[in-house]
Short mmCIF file of N, CA and C in Angstrom, two decimals:
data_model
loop_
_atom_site.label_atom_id
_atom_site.label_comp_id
_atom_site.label_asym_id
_atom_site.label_seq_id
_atom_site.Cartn_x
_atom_site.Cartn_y
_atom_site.Cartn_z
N UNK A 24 9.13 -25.22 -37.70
CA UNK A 24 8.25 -24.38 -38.49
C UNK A 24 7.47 -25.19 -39.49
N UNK A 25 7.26 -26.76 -39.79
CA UNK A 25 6.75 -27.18 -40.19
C UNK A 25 7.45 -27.79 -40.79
N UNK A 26 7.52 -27.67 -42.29
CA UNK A 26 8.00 -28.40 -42.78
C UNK A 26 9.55 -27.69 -43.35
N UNK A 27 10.45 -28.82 -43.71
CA UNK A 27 12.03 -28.03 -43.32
C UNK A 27 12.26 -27.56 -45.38
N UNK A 28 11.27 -27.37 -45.85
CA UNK A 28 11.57 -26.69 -47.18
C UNK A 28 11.15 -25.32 -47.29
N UNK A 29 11.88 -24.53 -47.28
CA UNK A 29 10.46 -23.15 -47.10
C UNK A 29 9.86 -23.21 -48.89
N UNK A 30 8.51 -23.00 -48.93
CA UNK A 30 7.94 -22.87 -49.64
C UNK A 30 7.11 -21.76 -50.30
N UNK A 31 7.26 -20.37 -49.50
CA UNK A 31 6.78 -19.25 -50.03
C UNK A 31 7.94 -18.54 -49.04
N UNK A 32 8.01 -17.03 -50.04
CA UNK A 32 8.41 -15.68 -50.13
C UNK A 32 8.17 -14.79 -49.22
N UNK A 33 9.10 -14.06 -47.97
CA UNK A 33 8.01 -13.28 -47.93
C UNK A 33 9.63 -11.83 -47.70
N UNK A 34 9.28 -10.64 -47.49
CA UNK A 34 10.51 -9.18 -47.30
C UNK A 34 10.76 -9.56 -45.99
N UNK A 35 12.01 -9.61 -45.48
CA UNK A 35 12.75 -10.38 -44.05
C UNK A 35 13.99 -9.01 -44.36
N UNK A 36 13.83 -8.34 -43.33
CA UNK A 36 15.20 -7.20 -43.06
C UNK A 36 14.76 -5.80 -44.58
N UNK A 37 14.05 -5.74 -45.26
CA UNK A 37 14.01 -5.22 -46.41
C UNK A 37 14.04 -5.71 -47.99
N UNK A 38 14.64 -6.97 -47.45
CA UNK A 38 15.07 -7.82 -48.59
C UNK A 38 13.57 -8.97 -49.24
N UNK A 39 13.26 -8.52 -50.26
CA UNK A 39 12.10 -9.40 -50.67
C UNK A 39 12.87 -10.96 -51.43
N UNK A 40 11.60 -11.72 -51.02
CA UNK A 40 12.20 -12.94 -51.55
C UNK A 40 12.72 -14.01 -50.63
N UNK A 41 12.60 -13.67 -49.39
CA UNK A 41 13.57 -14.41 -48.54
C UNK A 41 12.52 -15.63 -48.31
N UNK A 42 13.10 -16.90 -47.98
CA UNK A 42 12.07 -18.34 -48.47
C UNK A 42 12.01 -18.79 -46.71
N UNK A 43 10.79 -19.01 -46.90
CA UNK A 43 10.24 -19.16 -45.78
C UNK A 43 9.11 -20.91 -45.76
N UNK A 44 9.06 -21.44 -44.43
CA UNK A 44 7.94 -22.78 -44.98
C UNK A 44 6.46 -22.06 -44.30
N UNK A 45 5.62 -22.65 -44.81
CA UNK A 45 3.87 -21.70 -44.76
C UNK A 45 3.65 -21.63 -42.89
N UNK A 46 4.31 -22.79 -42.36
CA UNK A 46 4.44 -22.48 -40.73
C UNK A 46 4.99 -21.42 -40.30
N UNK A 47 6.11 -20.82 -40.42
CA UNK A 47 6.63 -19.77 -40.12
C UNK A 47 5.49 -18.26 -40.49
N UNK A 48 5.40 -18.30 -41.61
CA UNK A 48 4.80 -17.45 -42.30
C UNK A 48 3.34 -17.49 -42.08
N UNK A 49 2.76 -18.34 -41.32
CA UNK A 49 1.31 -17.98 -40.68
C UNK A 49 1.33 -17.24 -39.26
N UNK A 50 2.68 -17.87 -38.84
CA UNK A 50 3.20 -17.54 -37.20
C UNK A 50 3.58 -16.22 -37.25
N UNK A 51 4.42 -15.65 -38.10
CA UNK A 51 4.57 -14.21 -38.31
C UNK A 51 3.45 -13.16 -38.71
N UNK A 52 2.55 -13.80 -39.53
CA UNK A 52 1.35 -13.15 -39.90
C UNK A 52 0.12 -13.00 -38.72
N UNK A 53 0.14 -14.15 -37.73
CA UNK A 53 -0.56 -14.03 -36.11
C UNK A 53 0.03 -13.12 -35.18
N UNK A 54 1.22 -13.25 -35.97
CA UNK A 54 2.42 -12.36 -34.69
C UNK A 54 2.49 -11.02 -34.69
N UNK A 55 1.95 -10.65 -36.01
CA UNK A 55 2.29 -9.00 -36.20
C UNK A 55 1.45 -7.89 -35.26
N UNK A 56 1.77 -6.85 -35.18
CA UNK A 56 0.83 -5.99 -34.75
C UNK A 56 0.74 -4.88 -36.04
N UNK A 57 -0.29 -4.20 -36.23
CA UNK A 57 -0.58 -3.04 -37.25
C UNK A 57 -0.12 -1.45 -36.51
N UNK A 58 -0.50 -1.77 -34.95
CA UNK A 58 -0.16 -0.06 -34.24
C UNK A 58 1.32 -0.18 -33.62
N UNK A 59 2.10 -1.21 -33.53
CA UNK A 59 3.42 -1.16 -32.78
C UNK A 59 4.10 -1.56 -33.73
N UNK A 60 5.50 -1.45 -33.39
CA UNK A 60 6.72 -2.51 -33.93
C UNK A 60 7.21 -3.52 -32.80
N UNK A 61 6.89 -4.93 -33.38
CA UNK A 61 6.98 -6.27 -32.61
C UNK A 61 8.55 -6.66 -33.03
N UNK A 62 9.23 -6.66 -32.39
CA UNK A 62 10.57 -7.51 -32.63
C UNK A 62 10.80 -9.08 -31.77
N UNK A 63 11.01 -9.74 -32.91
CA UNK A 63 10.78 -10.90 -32.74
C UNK A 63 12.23 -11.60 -33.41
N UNK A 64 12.39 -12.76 -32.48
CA UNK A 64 13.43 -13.52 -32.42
C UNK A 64 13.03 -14.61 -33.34
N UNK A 65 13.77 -15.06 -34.84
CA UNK A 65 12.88 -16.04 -34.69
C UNK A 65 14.31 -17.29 -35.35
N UNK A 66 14.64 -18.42 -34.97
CA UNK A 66 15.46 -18.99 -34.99
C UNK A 66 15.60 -19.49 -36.85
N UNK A 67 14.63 -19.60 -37.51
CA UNK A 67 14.59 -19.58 -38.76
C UNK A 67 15.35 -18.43 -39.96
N UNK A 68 15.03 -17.52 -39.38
CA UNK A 68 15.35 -16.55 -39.95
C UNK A 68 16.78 -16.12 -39.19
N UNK A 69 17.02 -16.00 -38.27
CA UNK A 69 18.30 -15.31 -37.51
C UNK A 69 19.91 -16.14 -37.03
N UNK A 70 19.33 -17.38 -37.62
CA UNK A 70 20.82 -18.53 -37.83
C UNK A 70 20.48 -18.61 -39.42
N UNK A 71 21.61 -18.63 -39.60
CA UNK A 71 22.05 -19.04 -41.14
C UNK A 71 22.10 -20.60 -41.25
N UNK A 72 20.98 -20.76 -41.95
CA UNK A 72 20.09 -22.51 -42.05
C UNK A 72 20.68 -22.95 -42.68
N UNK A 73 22.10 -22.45 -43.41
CA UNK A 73 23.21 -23.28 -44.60
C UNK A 73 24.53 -23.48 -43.72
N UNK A 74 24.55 -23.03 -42.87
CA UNK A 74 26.27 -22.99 -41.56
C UNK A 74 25.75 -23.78 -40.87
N UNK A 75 25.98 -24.94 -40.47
CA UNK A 75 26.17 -26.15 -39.71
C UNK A 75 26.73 -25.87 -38.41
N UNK A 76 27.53 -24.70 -38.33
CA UNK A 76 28.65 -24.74 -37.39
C UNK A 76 27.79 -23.79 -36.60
N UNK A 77 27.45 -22.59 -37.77
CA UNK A 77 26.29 -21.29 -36.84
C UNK A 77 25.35 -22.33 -35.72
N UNK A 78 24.68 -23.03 -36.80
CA UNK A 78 23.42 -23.44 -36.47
C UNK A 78 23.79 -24.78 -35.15
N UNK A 79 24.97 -25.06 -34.75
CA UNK A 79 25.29 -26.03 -33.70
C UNK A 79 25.38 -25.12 -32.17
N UNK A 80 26.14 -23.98 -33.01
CA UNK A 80 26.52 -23.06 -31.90
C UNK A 80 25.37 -22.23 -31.06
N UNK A 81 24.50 -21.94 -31.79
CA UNK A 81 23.21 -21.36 -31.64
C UNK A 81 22.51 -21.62 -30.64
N UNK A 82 22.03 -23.25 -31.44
CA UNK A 82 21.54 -24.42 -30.59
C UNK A 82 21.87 -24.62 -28.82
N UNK A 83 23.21 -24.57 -28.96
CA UNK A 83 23.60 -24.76 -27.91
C UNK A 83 24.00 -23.50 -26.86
N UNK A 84 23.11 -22.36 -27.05
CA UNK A 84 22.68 -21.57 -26.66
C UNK A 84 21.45 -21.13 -26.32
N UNK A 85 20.11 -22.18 -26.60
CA UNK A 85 18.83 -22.10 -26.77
C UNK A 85 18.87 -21.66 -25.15
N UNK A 86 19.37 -22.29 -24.19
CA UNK A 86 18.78 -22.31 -22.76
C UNK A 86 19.16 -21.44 -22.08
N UNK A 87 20.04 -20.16 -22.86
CA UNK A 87 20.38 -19.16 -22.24
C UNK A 87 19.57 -18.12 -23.04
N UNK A 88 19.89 -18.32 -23.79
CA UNK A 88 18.35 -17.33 -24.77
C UNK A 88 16.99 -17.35 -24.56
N UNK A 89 16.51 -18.52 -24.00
CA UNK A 89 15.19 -18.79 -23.44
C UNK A 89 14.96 -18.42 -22.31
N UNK A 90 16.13 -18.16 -21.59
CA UNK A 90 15.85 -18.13 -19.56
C UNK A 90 16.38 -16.30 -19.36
N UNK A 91 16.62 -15.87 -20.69
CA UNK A 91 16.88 -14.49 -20.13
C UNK A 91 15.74 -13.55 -21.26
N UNK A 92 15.18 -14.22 -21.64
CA UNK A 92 13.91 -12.93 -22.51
C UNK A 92 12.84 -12.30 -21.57
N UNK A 93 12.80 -11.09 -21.85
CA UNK A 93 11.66 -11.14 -21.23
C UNK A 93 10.23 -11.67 -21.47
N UNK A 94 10.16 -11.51 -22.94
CA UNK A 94 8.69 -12.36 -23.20
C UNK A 94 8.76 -13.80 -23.79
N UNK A 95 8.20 -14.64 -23.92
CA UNK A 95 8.49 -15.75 -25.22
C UNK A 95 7.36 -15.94 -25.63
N UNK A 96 7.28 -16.30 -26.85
CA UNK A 96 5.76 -16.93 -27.14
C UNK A 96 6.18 -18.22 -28.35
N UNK A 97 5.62 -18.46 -28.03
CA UNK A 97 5.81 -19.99 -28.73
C UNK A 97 4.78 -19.99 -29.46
N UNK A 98 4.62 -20.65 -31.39
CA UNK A 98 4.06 -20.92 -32.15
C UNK A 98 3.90 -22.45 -32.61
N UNK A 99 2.36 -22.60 -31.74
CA UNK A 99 2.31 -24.32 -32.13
C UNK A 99 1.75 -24.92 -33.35
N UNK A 100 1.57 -23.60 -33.68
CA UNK A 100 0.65 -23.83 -35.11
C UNK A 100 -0.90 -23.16 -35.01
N UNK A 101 -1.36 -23.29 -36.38
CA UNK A 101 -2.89 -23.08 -36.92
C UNK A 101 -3.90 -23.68 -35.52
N UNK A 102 -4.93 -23.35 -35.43
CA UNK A 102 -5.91 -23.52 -34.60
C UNK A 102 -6.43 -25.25 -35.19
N UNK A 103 -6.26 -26.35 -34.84
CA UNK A 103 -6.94 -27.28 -35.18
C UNK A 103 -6.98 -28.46 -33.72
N UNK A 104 -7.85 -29.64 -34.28
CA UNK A 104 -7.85 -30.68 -33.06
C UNK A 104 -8.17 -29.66 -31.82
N UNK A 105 -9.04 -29.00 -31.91
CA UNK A 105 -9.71 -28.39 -30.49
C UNK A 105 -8.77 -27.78 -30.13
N UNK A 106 -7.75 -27.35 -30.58
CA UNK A 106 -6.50 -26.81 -29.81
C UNK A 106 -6.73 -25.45 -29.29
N UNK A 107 -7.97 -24.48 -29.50
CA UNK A 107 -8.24 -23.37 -29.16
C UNK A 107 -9.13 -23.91 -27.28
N UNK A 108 -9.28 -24.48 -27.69
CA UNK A 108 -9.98 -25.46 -26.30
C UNK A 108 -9.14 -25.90 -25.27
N UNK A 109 -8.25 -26.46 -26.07
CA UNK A 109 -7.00 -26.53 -25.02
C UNK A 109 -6.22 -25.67 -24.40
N UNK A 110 -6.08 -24.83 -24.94
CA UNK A 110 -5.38 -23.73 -24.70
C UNK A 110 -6.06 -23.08 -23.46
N UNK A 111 -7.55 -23.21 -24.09
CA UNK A 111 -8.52 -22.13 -22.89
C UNK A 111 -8.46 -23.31 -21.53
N UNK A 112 -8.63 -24.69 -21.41
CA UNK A 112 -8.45 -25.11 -20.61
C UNK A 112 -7.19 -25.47 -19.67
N UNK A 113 -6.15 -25.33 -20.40
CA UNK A 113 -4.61 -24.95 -19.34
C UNK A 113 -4.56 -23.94 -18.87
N UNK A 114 -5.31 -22.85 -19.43
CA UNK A 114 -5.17 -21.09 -19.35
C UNK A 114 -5.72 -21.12 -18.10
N UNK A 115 -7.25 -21.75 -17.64
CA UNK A 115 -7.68 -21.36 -16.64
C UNK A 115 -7.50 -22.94 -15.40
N UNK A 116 -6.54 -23.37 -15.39
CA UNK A 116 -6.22 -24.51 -14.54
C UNK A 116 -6.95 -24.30 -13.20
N UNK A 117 -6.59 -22.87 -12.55
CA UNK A 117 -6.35 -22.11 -11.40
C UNK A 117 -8.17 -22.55 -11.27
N UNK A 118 -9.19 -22.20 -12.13
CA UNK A 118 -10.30 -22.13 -11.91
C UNK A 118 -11.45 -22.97 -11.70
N UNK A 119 -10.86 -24.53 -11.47
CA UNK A 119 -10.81 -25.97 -10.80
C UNK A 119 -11.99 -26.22 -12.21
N UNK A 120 -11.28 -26.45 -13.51
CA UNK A 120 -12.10 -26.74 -14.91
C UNK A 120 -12.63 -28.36 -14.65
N UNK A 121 -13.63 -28.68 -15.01
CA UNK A 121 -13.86 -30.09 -15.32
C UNK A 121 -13.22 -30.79 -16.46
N UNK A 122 -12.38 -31.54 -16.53
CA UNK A 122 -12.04 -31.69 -17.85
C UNK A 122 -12.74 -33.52 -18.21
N UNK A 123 -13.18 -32.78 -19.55
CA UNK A 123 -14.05 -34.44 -20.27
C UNK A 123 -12.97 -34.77 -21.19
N UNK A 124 -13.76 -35.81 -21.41
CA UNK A 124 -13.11 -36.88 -22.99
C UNK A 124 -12.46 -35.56 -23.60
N UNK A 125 -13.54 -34.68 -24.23
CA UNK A 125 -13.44 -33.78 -25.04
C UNK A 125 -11.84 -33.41 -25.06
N UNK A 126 -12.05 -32.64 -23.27
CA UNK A 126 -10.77 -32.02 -23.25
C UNK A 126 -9.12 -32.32 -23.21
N UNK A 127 -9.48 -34.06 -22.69
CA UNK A 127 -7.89 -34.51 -22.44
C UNK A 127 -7.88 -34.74 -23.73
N UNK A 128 -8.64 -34.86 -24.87
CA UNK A 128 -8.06 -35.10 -26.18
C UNK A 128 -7.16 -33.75 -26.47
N UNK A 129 -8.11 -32.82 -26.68
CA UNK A 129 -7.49 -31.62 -27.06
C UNK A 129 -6.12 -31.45 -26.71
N UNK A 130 -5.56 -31.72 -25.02
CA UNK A 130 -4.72 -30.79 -24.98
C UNK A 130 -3.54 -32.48 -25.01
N UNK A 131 -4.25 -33.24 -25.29
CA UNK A 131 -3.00 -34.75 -25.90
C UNK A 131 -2.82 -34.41 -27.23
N UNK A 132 -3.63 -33.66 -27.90
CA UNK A 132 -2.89 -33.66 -29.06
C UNK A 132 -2.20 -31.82 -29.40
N UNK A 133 -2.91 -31.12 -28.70
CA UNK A 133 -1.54 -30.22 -28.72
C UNK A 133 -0.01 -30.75 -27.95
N UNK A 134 -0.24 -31.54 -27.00
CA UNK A 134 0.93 -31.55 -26.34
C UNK A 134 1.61 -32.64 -27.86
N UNK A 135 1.26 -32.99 -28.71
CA UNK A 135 2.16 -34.10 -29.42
C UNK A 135 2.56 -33.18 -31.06
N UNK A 136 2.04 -31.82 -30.94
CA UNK A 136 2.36 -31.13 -31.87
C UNK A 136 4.37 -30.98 -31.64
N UNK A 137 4.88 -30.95 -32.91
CA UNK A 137 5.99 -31.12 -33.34
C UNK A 137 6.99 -30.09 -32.45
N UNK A 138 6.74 -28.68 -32.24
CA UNK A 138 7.51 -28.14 -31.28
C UNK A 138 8.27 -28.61 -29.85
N UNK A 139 7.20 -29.52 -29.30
CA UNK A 139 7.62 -30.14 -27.95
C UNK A 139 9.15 -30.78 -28.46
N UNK A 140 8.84 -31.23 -29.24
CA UNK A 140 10.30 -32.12 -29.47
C UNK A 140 11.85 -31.53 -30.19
N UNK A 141 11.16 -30.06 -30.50
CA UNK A 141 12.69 -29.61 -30.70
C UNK A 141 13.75 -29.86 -29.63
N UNK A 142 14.89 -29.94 -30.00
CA UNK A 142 16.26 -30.27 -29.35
C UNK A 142 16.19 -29.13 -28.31
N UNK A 143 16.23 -28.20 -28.22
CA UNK A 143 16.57 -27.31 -27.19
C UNK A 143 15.09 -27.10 -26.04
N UNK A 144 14.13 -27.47 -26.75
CA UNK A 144 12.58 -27.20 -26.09
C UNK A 144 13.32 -28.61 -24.94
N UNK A 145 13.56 -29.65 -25.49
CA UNK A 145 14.04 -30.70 -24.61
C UNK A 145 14.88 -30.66 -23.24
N UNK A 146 16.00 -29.92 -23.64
CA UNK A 146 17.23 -29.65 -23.29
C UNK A 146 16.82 -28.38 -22.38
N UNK A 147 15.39 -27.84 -22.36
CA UNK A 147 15.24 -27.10 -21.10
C UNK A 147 13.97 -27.34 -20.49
N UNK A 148 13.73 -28.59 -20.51
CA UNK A 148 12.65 -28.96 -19.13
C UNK A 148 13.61 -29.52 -17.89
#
């Protein structure tokens, strides 16, 4: 979620105050809907980030939690480094894209955004 201090506030379960880092809290704010209720998994908030033992056990559950959801969506972050470009150019692979300079940059530097390398993102390719 960015960076591992949370740095702003935001109401988590009813409870105001709960500390969050500005990654999470942009990802939840993209994530919301205004006409539904979105329930969302989110590993920050739903392991206890002070239990070592929670947070081992968890972990080592990522690849059964990941292979039985029905939806996932993954938050790579804010729109930057062409990454809206990239996105549109993996999206339409199927549609034989030309890809330039432009584009293998784009999607080299989403692919080197910090998520790829979580422990469990690893542990299930």
């Amino acid at each position: 979620w960015g960076g591992s201090v949370p740095t702003i506030s935001i109401t988590f379960n009813g409870h105001k105050g709960y500390p969050v880092t500005n990654g999470l809290k942009s990802a939840l704010c993209h994530l919301r809907d205004e006409t539904k209720i979105v329930i969302i998994w989110v590993d920050a908030l739903c392991i206890n980030q002070q239990d070592n033992a929670e947070k081992l056990s968890q972990v080592s559950s990522m690849r059964y939690i990941y292979s039985t959801v029905r939806d996932t969506c993954i938050w790579l972050g804010e729109e930057a480094d062409n990454s809206n470009y990239a996105v549109d150019l993996i999206s339409n692979l199927d549609e034989r894209n030309t890809f330039n300079t432009d584009g293998f940059r784009a999607i080299a530097s989403l692919q080197k955004r910090p998520w790829r390398f979580r422990v469990w993102v690893i542990q299930c390719n």
